[in-house]
Amino acid sequence: MREGRISVVVPAFNEADNLPLLKDRLTRALSQYGDVEILIVDDGSQDRTPAILRGFAAGDPRFRFLSLSRNFGHQSALKAGLDRASGDCVITLDADLQHPPEHIAEMVDCWRDGFEVVNMVREDDPKTPAFKRWTSRLFYRFVNSISDFEIRPGASDFRLLDRRVVEALISLEERTLFLRGTLPWLGFRQCYIAYTPDERAQGVAKYNFQRMMALALDGITSSSTRPLRFSTYLGVIMAGLGLTYAGYALLLKLFAGSVISGWASLLVGIMTFGGVQLLMLGILGEYLGKVLTEVKGRPSYIVREQSEAGARSQAELPVAAMQARLSNSGM
Ligand code: UDP
Ligand code: MG
């Protein structure tokens, strides 16, 4: 059975109204564990979030925080938290209490039974807006049809990761992480627990349509290159059709005299080809943009402030732990 420190990482963007309740429910859910760390990542909030987090850290040694220099987005905030969490397992959940902290006990039990990734799978909740349920289902079906690894429908960023998985994850050098797609690729022993998401406690969701589209595109382009191949196939098919039609027109001209007919079909042809070409350019552009982002090699987030000066970096962690053990044993 596994023992050790439990870290909870919470990305928060303008969540001042949710934080006090989050603190209460987290503290209650974690009260049965001895060694606990709660790391809240302020993703460039404009409200009182940073001030509240400073207060939490001052009043309770289990609370730590990290303030990013601007809004870098949910996935980057999660990555920032994972990079700095020191636990033997790390639980990630949302600050808006849609991921009920009361499930933590089940998750930790699963980890203690030997699983390295505990995925919380969202049950289809009739309270979720139909549009969101529908687009989410459509997205997973599409992504799964073109990628080599399956993302379970209803997968969310509510999960527990063993230290080994966290280390594997932070050793990846990708800038645009899409955790739901990357984790199945990493492997490890996975288990799944169903949960019903609560309604957001306060405020409104930050994922608007544009952000959802961006997340979907990131998800697709970071888990598969098949759309590129698709554009090649489609190009071949369209060119084939074009050539066939050209042959047909030539035959008509040679054997049936000139026939000028079908402006409509001409126009349809031009528009279809134009559309397909733009779509293919778009796909290429998406991947090229991704290559540019990776090549620039900029970090996926920048830290402005954190609760303790010079927090332990992951590279130093094992050394620090070893030193502590040596000094404990009197060596
Ligand atoms: N979040 C973040 N940065 C962002 C947007 C959201 O850290 O740019 C956090 C937010 O505070 C919340 C979680 O990510 O804790 C999920 O966001 P939200 O509730 O807006 O998304 P939804 O529940 O609609 O997926
Ligand atoms: Mg939410």
CSV table of N, CA, C and O in Angstrom, one decimal, residues 40-145:
chain,number,residue,atom,x,y,z
A,40,ILE,N,-2.4,26.2,-5.2
A,40,ILE,CA,-3.4,26.9,-6.1
A,40,ILE,C,-2.6,27.8,-7.0
A,40,ILE,O,-1.8,28.6,-6.6
A,41,VAL,N,-2.9,27.6,-8.3
A,41,VAL,CA,-2.2,28.4,-9.3
A,41,VAL,C,-3.1,29.5,-9.8
A,41,VAL,O,-4.1,29.3,-10.5
A,42,ASP,N,-2.7,30.8,-9.5
A,42,ASP,CA,-3.5,31.9,-10.0
A,42,ASP,C,-3.0,32.2,-11.4
A,42,ASP,O,-1.9,32.6,-11.6
A,43,ASP,N,-3.9,32.0,-12.4
A,43,ASP,CA,-3.6,32.1,-13.8
A,43,ASP,C,-3.8,33.6,-14.2
A,43,ASP,O,-4.6,33.8,-15.1
A,44,GLY,N,-3.1,34.5,-13.6
A,44,GLY,CA,-3.2,35.9,-14.0
A,44,GLY,C,-4.5,36.5,-13.7
A,44,GLY,O,-5.1,37.3,-14.6
A,45,SER,N,-5.1,36.2,-12.6
A,45,SER,CA,-6.4,36.7,-12.3
A,45,SER,C,-6.4,38.3,-12.1
A,45,SER,O,-5.4,38.8,-11.7
A,46,GLN,N,-7.6,38.9,-12.4
A,46,GLN,CA,-7.7,40.3,-12.3
A,46,GLN,C,-8.4,40.7,-11.0
A,46,GLN,O,-8.6,41.8,-10.7
A,47,ASP,N,-9.0,39.7,-10.3
A,47,ASP,CA,-9.8,40.0,-9.1
A,47,ASP,C,-8.9,39.8,-7.9
A,47,ASP,O,-7.7,39.9,-7.9
A,48,ARG,N,-9.6,39.6,-6.7
A,48,ARG,CA,-8.8,39.5,-5.5
A,48,ARG,C,-8.1,38.1,-5.3
A,48,ARG,O,-7.6,37.8,-4.2
A,49,THR,N,-8.2,37.2,-6.3
A,49,THR,CA,-7.6,35.9,-6.1
A,49,THR,C,-6.2,35.9,-5.5
A,49,THR,O,-6.0,35.2,-4.5
A,50,PRO,N,-5.2,36.7,-6.1
A,50,PRO,CA,-3.9,36.6,-5.5
A,50,PRO,C,-3.8,37.0,-4.0
A,50,PRO,O,-3.2,36.3,-3.2
A,51,ALA,N,-4.6,38.0,-3.6
A,51,ALA,CA,-4.6,38.5,-2.3
A,51,ALA,C,-5.1,37.4,-1.3
A,51,ALA,O,-4.6,37.1,-0.3
A,52,ILE,N,-6.2,36.8,-1.8
A,52,ILE,CA,-6.8,35.7,-1.0
A,52,ILE,C,-5.8,34.5,-0.8
A,52,ILE,O,-5.7,34.0,0.3
A,53,LEU,N,-5.1,34.2,-1.9
A,53,LEU,CA,-4.2,33.1,-1.9
A,53,LEU,C,-3.0,33.4,-0.9
A,53,LEU,O,-2.6,32.5,-0.2
A,54,ARG,N,-2.6,34.7,-0.9
A,54,ARG,CA,-1.5,35.1,0.0
A,54,ARG,C,-2.0,34.8,1.5
A,54,ARG,O,-1.3,34.3,2.3
A,55,GLY,N,-3.3,35.2,1.7
A,55,GLY,CA,-3.8,35.0,3.0
A,55,GLY,C,-3.9,33.5,3.4
A,55,GLY,O,-3.5,33.1,4.5
A,56,PHE,N,-4.3,32.7,2.5
A,56,PHE,CA,-4.4,31.2,2.7
A,56,PHE,C,-3.0,30.7,3.1
A,56,PHE,O,-2.8,30.0,4.1
A,57,ALA,N,-2.0,31.1,2.4
A,57,ALA,CA,-0.6,30.6,2.6
A,57,ALA,C,-0.1,31.1,3.9
A,57,ALA,O,0.6,30.3,4.6
A,58,ALA,N,-0.5,32.3,4.3
A,58,ALA,CA,0.0,32.8,5.6
A,58,ALA,C,-0.6,32.1,6.8
A,58,ALA,O,0.0,31.9,7.8
A,59,GLY,N,-1.9,31.7,6.6
A,59,GLY,CA,-2.6,31.2,7.7
A,59,GLY,C,-2.6,29.7,7.9
A,59,GLY,O,-2.9,29.2,8.9
A,60,ASP,N,-2.2,29.0,6.8
A,60,ASP,CA,-2.2,27.5,6.9
A,60,ASP,C,-1.0,27.0,6.1
A,60,ASP,O,-0.9,27.2,4.9
A,61,PRO,N,0.0,26.3,6.8
A,61,PRO,CA,1.2,25.9,6.1
A,61,PRO,C,0.9,24.9,5.0
A,61,PRO,O,1.8,24.7,4.1
A,62,ARG,N,-0.3,24.3,4.9
A,62,ARG,CA,-0.5,23.3,3.8
A,62,ARG,C,-0.8,24.0,2.5
A,62,ARG,O,-0.7,23.4,1.5
A,63,PHE,N,-1.2,25.3,2.6
A,63,PHE,CA,-1.5,26.0,1.4
A,63,PHE,C,-0.3,26.7,0.8
A,63,PHE,O,0.4,27.5,1.5
A,64,ARG,N,-0.1,26.5,-0.5
A,64,ARG,CA,0.9,27.3,-1.2
A,64,ARG,C,0.2,27.9,-2.5
A,64,ARG,O,-0.8,27.5,-2.9
A,65,PHE,N,0.8,28.9,-3.0
A,65,PHE,CA,0.3,29.4,-4.3
A,65,PHE,C,1.4,29.8,-5.2
A,65,PHE,O,2.5,29.9,-4.9
A,66,LEU,N,0.9,30.1,-6.4
A,66,LEU,CA,1.8,30.4,-7.5
A,66,LEU,C,1.0,31.4,-8.4
A,66,LEU,O,-0.2,31.2,-8.7
A,67,SER,N,1.5,32.6,-8.6
A,67,SER,CA,0.8,33.6,-9.5
A,67,SER,C,1.6,33.7,-10.8
A,67,SER,O,2.7,34.0,-10.8
A,68,LEU,N,0.8,33.4,-11.9
A,68,LEU,CA,1.5,33.6,-13.2
A,68,LEU,C,1.4,35.0,-13.6
A,68,LEU,O,0.6,35.8,-13.2
A,69,SER,N,2.4,35.4,-14.5
A,69,SER,CA,2.5,36.8,-14.9
A,69,SER,C,1.3,37.4,-15.7
A,69,SER,O,1.1,38.6,-15.8
A,70,ARG,N,0.6,36.5,-16.3
A,70,ARG,CA,-0.6,36.9,-17.1
A,70,ARG,C,-1.5,35.6,-17.2
A,70,ARG,O,-1.1,34.6,-16.7
A,71,ASN,N,-2.6,35.7,-17.9
A,71,ASN,CA,-3.4,34.6,-18.2
A,71,ASN,C,-2.9,33.7,-19.2
A,71,ASN,O,-2.8,34.0,-20.4
A,72,PHE,N,-2.4,32.5,-18.8
A,72,PHE,CA,-1.8,31.6,-19.8
A,72,PHE,C,-2.7,30.5,-20.2
A,72,PHE,O,-2.4,29.7,-21.1
A,73,GLY,N,-3.8,30.4,-19.6
A,73,GLY,CA,-4.8,29.3,-19.9
A,73,GLY,C,-4.7,28.1,-19.0
A,73,GLY,O,-3.7,27.9,-18.4
A,74,HIS,N,-5.9,27.4,-18.9
A,74,HIS,CA,-6.1,26.3,-18.0
A,74,HIS,C,-5.0,25.3,-18.0
A,74,HIS,O,-4.4,24.9,-17.0
A,75,GLN,N,-4.6,24.8,-19.3
A,75,GLN,CA,-3.7,23.7,-19.4
A,75,GLN,C,-2.3,24.2,-18.9
A,75,GLN,O,-1.6,23.4,-18.2
A,76,SER,N,-1.9,25.4,-19.2
A,76,SER,CA,-0.6,25.9,-18.8
A,76,SER,C,-0.6,26.1,-17.3
A,76,SER,O,0.5,25.8,-16.6
A,77,ALA,N,-1.7,26.5,-16.7
A,77,ALA,CA,-1.8,26.7,-15.2
A,77,ALA,C,-1.6,25.3,-14.6
A,77,ALA,O,-0.9,25.2,-13.6
A,78,LEU,N,-2.3,24.3,-15.1
A,78,LEU,CA,-2.1,23.0,-14.6
A,78,LEU,C,-0.7,22.5,-14.7
A,78,LEU,O,-0.1,21.9,-13.7
A,79,LYS,N,0.0,22.8,-15.8
A,79,LYS,CA,1.4,22.4,-16.0
A,79,LYS,C,2.3,23.1,-14.9
A,79,LYS,O,3.1,22.4,-14.3
A,80,ALA,N,2.0,24.4,-14.7
A,80,ALA,CA,2.8,25.1,-13.7
A,80,ALA,C,2.7,24.5,-12.3
A,80,ALA,O,3.6,24.3,-11.6
A,81,GLY,N,1.4,24.0,-12.0
A,81,GLY,CA,1.2,23.4,-10.7
A,81,GLY,C,1.9,22.0,-10.6
A,81,GLY,O,2.5,21.7,-9.6
A,82,LEU,N,1.8,21.3,-11.7
A,82,LEU,CA,2.4,19.9,-11.7
A,82,LEU,C,3.9,20.0,-11.6
A,82,LEU,O,4.6,19.2,-11.0
A,83,ASP,N,4.5,21.1,-12.3
A,83,ASP,CA,5.9,21.3,-12.2
A,83,ASP,C,6.4,21.5,-10.8
A,83,ASP,O,7.5,21.2,-10.5
A,84,ARG,N,5.6,22.1,-10.0
A,84,ARG,CA,6.0,22.5,-8.6
A,84,ARG,C,5.5,21.7,-7.5
A,84,ARG,O,5.9,21.8,-6.4
A,85,ALA,N,4.5,20.8,-7.8
A,85,ALA,CA,3.9,20.0,-6.7
A,85,ALA,C,5.0,19.0,-6.2
A,85,ALA,O,5.7,18.5,-7.0
A,86,SER,N,5.0,18.8,-4.9
A,86,SER,CA,6.1,17.9,-4.4
A,86,SER,C,5.5,16.6,-3.9
A,86,SER,O,6.3,15.7,-3.4
A,87,GLY,N,4.2,16.3,-4.1
A,87,GLY,CA,3.6,15.1,-3.5
A,87,GLY,C,4.0,13.8,-4.2
A,87,GLY,O,4.5,13.8,-5.3
A,88,ASP,N,3.8,12.7,-3.5
A,88,ASP,CA,4.0,11.4,-4.1
A,88,ASP,C,2.8,11.1,-5.0
A,88,ASP,O,2.9,10.2,-5.9
A,89,CYS,N,1.7,11.8,-4.8
A,89,CYS,CA,0.7,11.7,-5.8
A,89,CYS,C,0.1,13.2,-5.9
A,89,CYS,O,0.2,13.9,-5.0
A,90,VAL,N,-0.4,13.5,-7.1
A,90,VAL,CA,-0.9,14.9,-7.3
A,90,VAL,C,-2.3,14.8,-7.9
A,90,VAL,O,-2.6,14.1,-8.9
A,91,ILE,N,-3.2,15.5,-7.2
A,91,ILE,CA,-4.6,15.5,-7.6
A,91,ILE,C,-4.9,16.9,-8.3
A,91,ILE,O,-4.5,17.9,-7.7
A,92,THR,N,-5.5,16.9,-9.4
A,92,THR,CA,-5.8,18.2,-10.0
A,92,THR,C,-7.3,18.3,-10.0
A,92,THR,O,-8.0,17.4,-10.4
A,93,LEU,N,-7.8,19.5,-9.6
A,93,LEU,CA,-9.2,19.8,-9.7
A,93,LEU,C,-9.5,21.3,-9.9
A,93,LEU,O,-8.6,22.1,-9.7
A,94,ASP,N,-10.7,21.6,-10.4
A,94,ASP,CA,-11.0,23.0,-10.8
A,94,ASP,C,-11.4,23.8,-9.5
A,94,ASP,O,-12.0,23.2,-8.6
A,95,ALA,N,-11.2,25.1,-9.6
A,95,ALA,CA,-11.4,25.9,-8.4
A,95,ALA,C,-12.9,26.3,-8.3
A,95,ALA,O,-13.3,26.7,-7.2
A,96,ASP,N,-13.7,26.0,-9.3
A,96,ASP,CA,-15.1,26.4,-9.2
A,96,ASP,C,-16.0,25.3,-8.6
A,96,ASP,O,-17.2,25.4,-8.6
A,97,LEU,N,-15.3,24.3,-8.0
A,97,LEU,CA,-16.0,23.3,-7.2
A,97,LEU,C,-16.9,22.4,-8.1
A,97,LEU,O,-17.8,21.7,-7.6
A,98,GLN,N,-16.7,22.4,-9.4
A,98,GLN,CA,-17.4,21.5,-10.3
A,98,GLN,C,-16.8,20.0,-10.1
A,98,GLN,O,-17.5,19.1,-10.4
A,99,HIS,N,-15.6,20.0,-9.6
A,99,HIS,CA,-15.0,18.7,-9.3
A,99,HIS,C,-15.0,18.5,-7.8
A,99,HIS,O,-14.2,19.0,-7.1
A,100,PRO,N,-16.0,17.8,-7.2
A,100,PRO,CA,-16.3,17.8,-5.8
A,100,PRO,C,-15.0,17.2,-5.0
A,100,PRO,O,-14.7,16.0,-5.3
A,101,PRO,N,-14.4,17.9,-4.1
A,101,PRO,CA,-13.3,17.5,-3.4
A,101,PRO,C,-13.6,16.2,-2.6
A,101,PRO,O,-12.7,15.5,-2.2
A,102,GLU,N,-14.9,16.0,-2.3
A,102,GLU,CA,-15.3,14.8,-1.5
A,102,GLU,C,-14.9,13.5,-2.2
A,102,GLU,O,-14.9,12.4,-1.5
A,103,HIS,N,-14.5,13.5,-3.5
A,103,HIS,CA,-14.1,12.3,-4.2
A,103,HIS,C,-12.7,11.9,-3.9
A,103,HIS,O,-12.2,10.9,-4.3
A,104,ILE,N,-11.9,12.8,-3.2
A,104,ILE,CA,-10.5,12.6,-3.1
A,104,ILE,C,-10.2,11.3,-2.4
A,104,ILE,O,-9.3,10.6,-2.8
A,105,ALA,N,-11.0,11.0,-1.4
A,105,ALA,CA,-10.7,9.7,-0.6
A,105,ALA,C,-10.8,8.5,-1.6
A,105,ALA,O,-9.9,7.7,-1.5
A,106,GLU,N,-11.8,8.4,-2.5
A,106,GLU,CA,-11.9,7.3,-3.4
A,106,GLU,C,-10.6,7.3,-4.3
A,106,GLU,O,-10.1,6.2,-4.6
A,107,MET,N,-10.2,8.5,-4.7
A,107,MET,CA,-9.1,8.6,-5.7
A,107,MET,C,-7.8,8.1,-5.0
A,107,MET,O,-7.0,7.3,-5.6
A,108,VAL,N,-7.6,8.5,-3.7
A,108,VAL,CA,-6.4,8.1,-3.0
A,108,VAL,C,-6.4,6.6,-2.8
A,108,VAL,O,-5.4,5.9,-2.9
A,109,ASP,N,-7.6,6.1,-2.5
A,109,ASP,CA,-7.7,4.6,-2.3
A,109,ASP,C,-7.3,3.9,-3.5
A,109,ASP,O,-6.6,2.9,-3.5
A,110,CYS,N,-7.7,4.4,-4.7
A,110,CYS,CA,-7.4,3.7,-5.9
A,110,CYS,C,-5.9,3.8,-6.2
A,110,CYS,O,-5.3,2.8,-6.6
A,111,TRP,N,-5.3,4.9,-5.8
A,111,TRP,CA,-3.8,5.1,-5.9
A,111,TRP,C,-3.1,4.1,-5.0
A,111,TRP,O,-2.1,3.4,-5.4
A,112,ARG,N,-3.7,4.0,-3.8
A,112,ARG,CA,-3.0,3.1,-2.8
A,112,ARG,C,-3.2,1.6,-3.3
A,112,ARG,O,-2.3,0.8,-2.9
A,113,ASP,N,-4.2,1.3,-4.1
A,113,ASP,CA,-4.3,0.0,-4.6
A,113,ASP,C,-3.3,-0.3,-5.7
A,113,ASP,O,-3.3,-1.4,-6.3
A,114,GLY,N,-2.6,0.7,-6.1
A,114,GLY,CA,-1.5,0.5,-7.1
A,114,GLY,C,-1.7,1.1,-8.4
A,114,GLY,O,-0.9,1.0,-9.3
A,115,PHE,N,-2.8,1.9,-8.6
A,115,PHE,CA,-3.0,2.6,-9.9
A,115,PHE,C,-2.2,3.8,-9.9
A,115,PHE,O,-2.0,4.5,-8.9
A,116,GLU,N,-1.7,4.2,-11.2
A,116,GLU,CA,-0.8,5.3,-11.3
A,116,GLU,C,-1.5,6.5,-11.8
A,116,GLU,O,-1.1,7.7,-11.7
A,117,VAL,N,-2.6,6.3,-12.5
A,117,VAL,CA,-3.4,7.4,-13.0
A,117,VAL,C,-4.9,7.1,-12.6
A,117,VAL,O,-5.4,6.1,-13.0
A,118,VAL,N,-5.5,8.0,-11.9
A,118,VAL,CA,-6.9,7.8,-11.5
A,118,VAL,C,-7.7,8.9,-12.3
A,118,VAL,O,-7.6,10.1,-12.0
A,119,ASN,N,-8.5,8.5,-13.3
A,119,ASN,CA,-9.2,9.4,-14.1
A,119,ASN,C,-10.6,9.5,-13.6
A,119,ASN,O,-11.3,8.5,-13.4
A,120,MET,N,-11.1,10.7,-13.4
A,120,MET,CA,-12.5,10.9,-13.0
A,120,MET,C,-13.2,11.2,-14.3
A,120,MET,O,-12.9,12.1,-15.1
A,121,VAL,N,-14.2,10.3,-14.5
A,121,VAL,CA,-15.0,10.4,-15.8
A,121,VAL,C,-16.4,11.0,-15.5
A,121,VAL,O,-17.1,10.6,-14.6
A,122,ARG,N,-16.7,12.1,-16.2
A,122,ARG,CA,-17.9,12.9,-16.0
A,122,ARG,C,-19.1,12.1,-16.5
A,122,ARG,O,-19.1,11.6,-17.6
A,123,GLU,N,-20.0,11.8,-15.6
A,123,GLU,CA,-21.3,11.2,-16.0
A,123,GLU,C,-22.1,12.3,-16.7
A,123,GLU,O,-22.1,13.4,-16.4
A,124,ASP,N,-22.8,11.8,-17.8
A,124,ASP,CA,-23.6,12.8,-18.5
A,124,ASP,C,-24.6,13.4,-17.5
A,124,ASP,O,-25.5,12.7,-17.0
A,125,ASP,N,-24.5,14.6,-17.2
A,125,ASP,CA,-25.3,15.3,-16.2
A,125,ASP,C,-26.4,16.1,-16.9
A,125,ASP,O,-26.1,17.0,-17.7
A,126,PRO,N,-27.7,15.8,-16.7
A,126,PRO,CA,-28.7,16.6,-17.4
A,126,PRO,C,-28.7,18.1,-17.2
A,126,PRO,O,-29.2,18.8,-17.9
A,127,LYS,N,-27.9,18.5,-16.1
A,127,LYS,CA,-27.8,19.9,-15.8
A,127,LYS,C,-26.8,20.6,-16.7
A,127,LYS,O,-26.9,21.8,-16.9
A,128,THR,N,-25.9,19.9,-17.3
A,128,THR,CA,-24.9,20.5,-18.2
A,128,THR,C,-25.7,21.0,-19.4
A,128,THR,O,-26.5,20.3,-19.9
A,129,PRO,N,-25.4,22.2,-19.9
A,129,PRO,CA,-26.1,22.7,-21.1
A,129,PRO,C,-26.0,21.7,-22.3
A,129,PRO,O,-24.9,21.1,-22.5
A,130,ALA,N,-27.1,21.4,-23.0
A,130,ALA,CA,-27.1,20.4,-24.0
A,130,ALA,C,-26.0,20.7,-25.1
A,130,ALA,O,-25.4,19.8,-25.5
A,131,PHE,N,-25.8,22.0,-25.3
A,131,PHE,CA,-24.8,22.3,-26.4
A,131,PHE,C,-23.5,21.8,-26.0
A,131,PHE,O,-22.7,21.2,-26.8
A,132,LYS,N,-23.1,22.0,-24.7
A,132,LYS,CA,-21.8,21.6,-24.2
A,132,LYS,C,-21.6,20.1,-24.3
A,132,LYS,O,-20.6,19.6,-24.7
A,133,ARG,N,-22.7,19.4,-23.8
A,133,ARG,CA,-22.6,17.9,-23.8
A,133,ARG,C,-22.5,17.4,-25.2
A,133,ARG,O,-21.7,16.5,-25.5
A,134,TRP,N,-23.2,18.0,-26.2
A,134,TRP,CA,-23.2,17.6,-27.5
A,134,TRP,C,-21.9,17.8,-28.2
A,134,TRP,O,-21.3,17.0,-28.8
A,135,THR,N,-21.4,19.1,-28.0
A,135,THR,CA,-20.1,19.4,-28.7
A,135,THR,C,-19.0,18.5,-28.1
A,135,THR,O,-18.1,18.1,-28.8
A,136,SER,N,-19.0,18.3,-26.8
A,136,SER,CA,-18.0,17.5,-26.1
A,136,SER,C,-18.0,16.1,-26.7
A,136,SER,O,-17.0,15.5,-27.0
A,137,ARG,N,-19.2,15.5,-26.8
A,137,ARG,CA,-19.3,14.1,-27.3
A,137,ARG,C,-18.8,14.1,-28.8
A,137,ARG,O,-18.0,13.2,-29.1
A,138,LEU,N,-19.2,15.1,-29.6
A,138,LEU,CA,-18.8,15.1,-31.0
A,138,LEU,C,-17.3,15.2,-31.1
A,138,LEU,O,-16.6,14.5,-31.8
A,139,PHE,N,-16.7,16.1,-30.2
A,139,PHE,CA,-15.2,16.3,-30.2
A,139,PHE,C,-14.5,15.0,-29.9
A,139,PHE,O,-13.5,14.6,-30.6
A,140,TYR,N,-14.9,14.3,-28.8
A,140,TYR,CA,-14.2,13.1,-28.5
A,140,TYR,C,-14.3,12.0,-29.6
A,140,TYR,O,-13.4,11.3,-29.9
A,141,ARG,N,-15.5,11.9,-30.2
A,141,ARG,CA,-15.7,10.9,-31.2
A,141,ARG,C,-14.7,11.2,-32.4
A,141,ARG,O,-14.1,10.4,-32.9
A,142,PHE,N,-14.6,12.5,-32.7
A,142,PHE,CA,-13.8,12.9,-33.9
A,142,PHE,C,-12.3,12.7,-33.5
A,142,PHE,O,-11.6,12.0,-34.3
A,143,VAL,N,-11.9,13.1,-32.4
A,143,VAL,CA,-10.5,13.0,-32.0
A,143,VAL,C,-10.1,11.5,-31.9
A,143,VAL,O,-9.0,11.1,-32.4
A,144,ASN,N,-11.0,10.7,-31.4
A,144,ASN,CA,-10.7,9.3,-31.3
A,144,ASN,C,-10.6,8.6,-32.6
A,144,ASN,O,-9.8,7.7,-32.8
A,145,SER,N,-11.4,9.1,-33.6
A,145,SER,CA,-11.4,8.5,-34.9
A,145,SER,C,-10.1,8.8,-35.6
A,145,SER,O,-9.7,8.0,-36.5
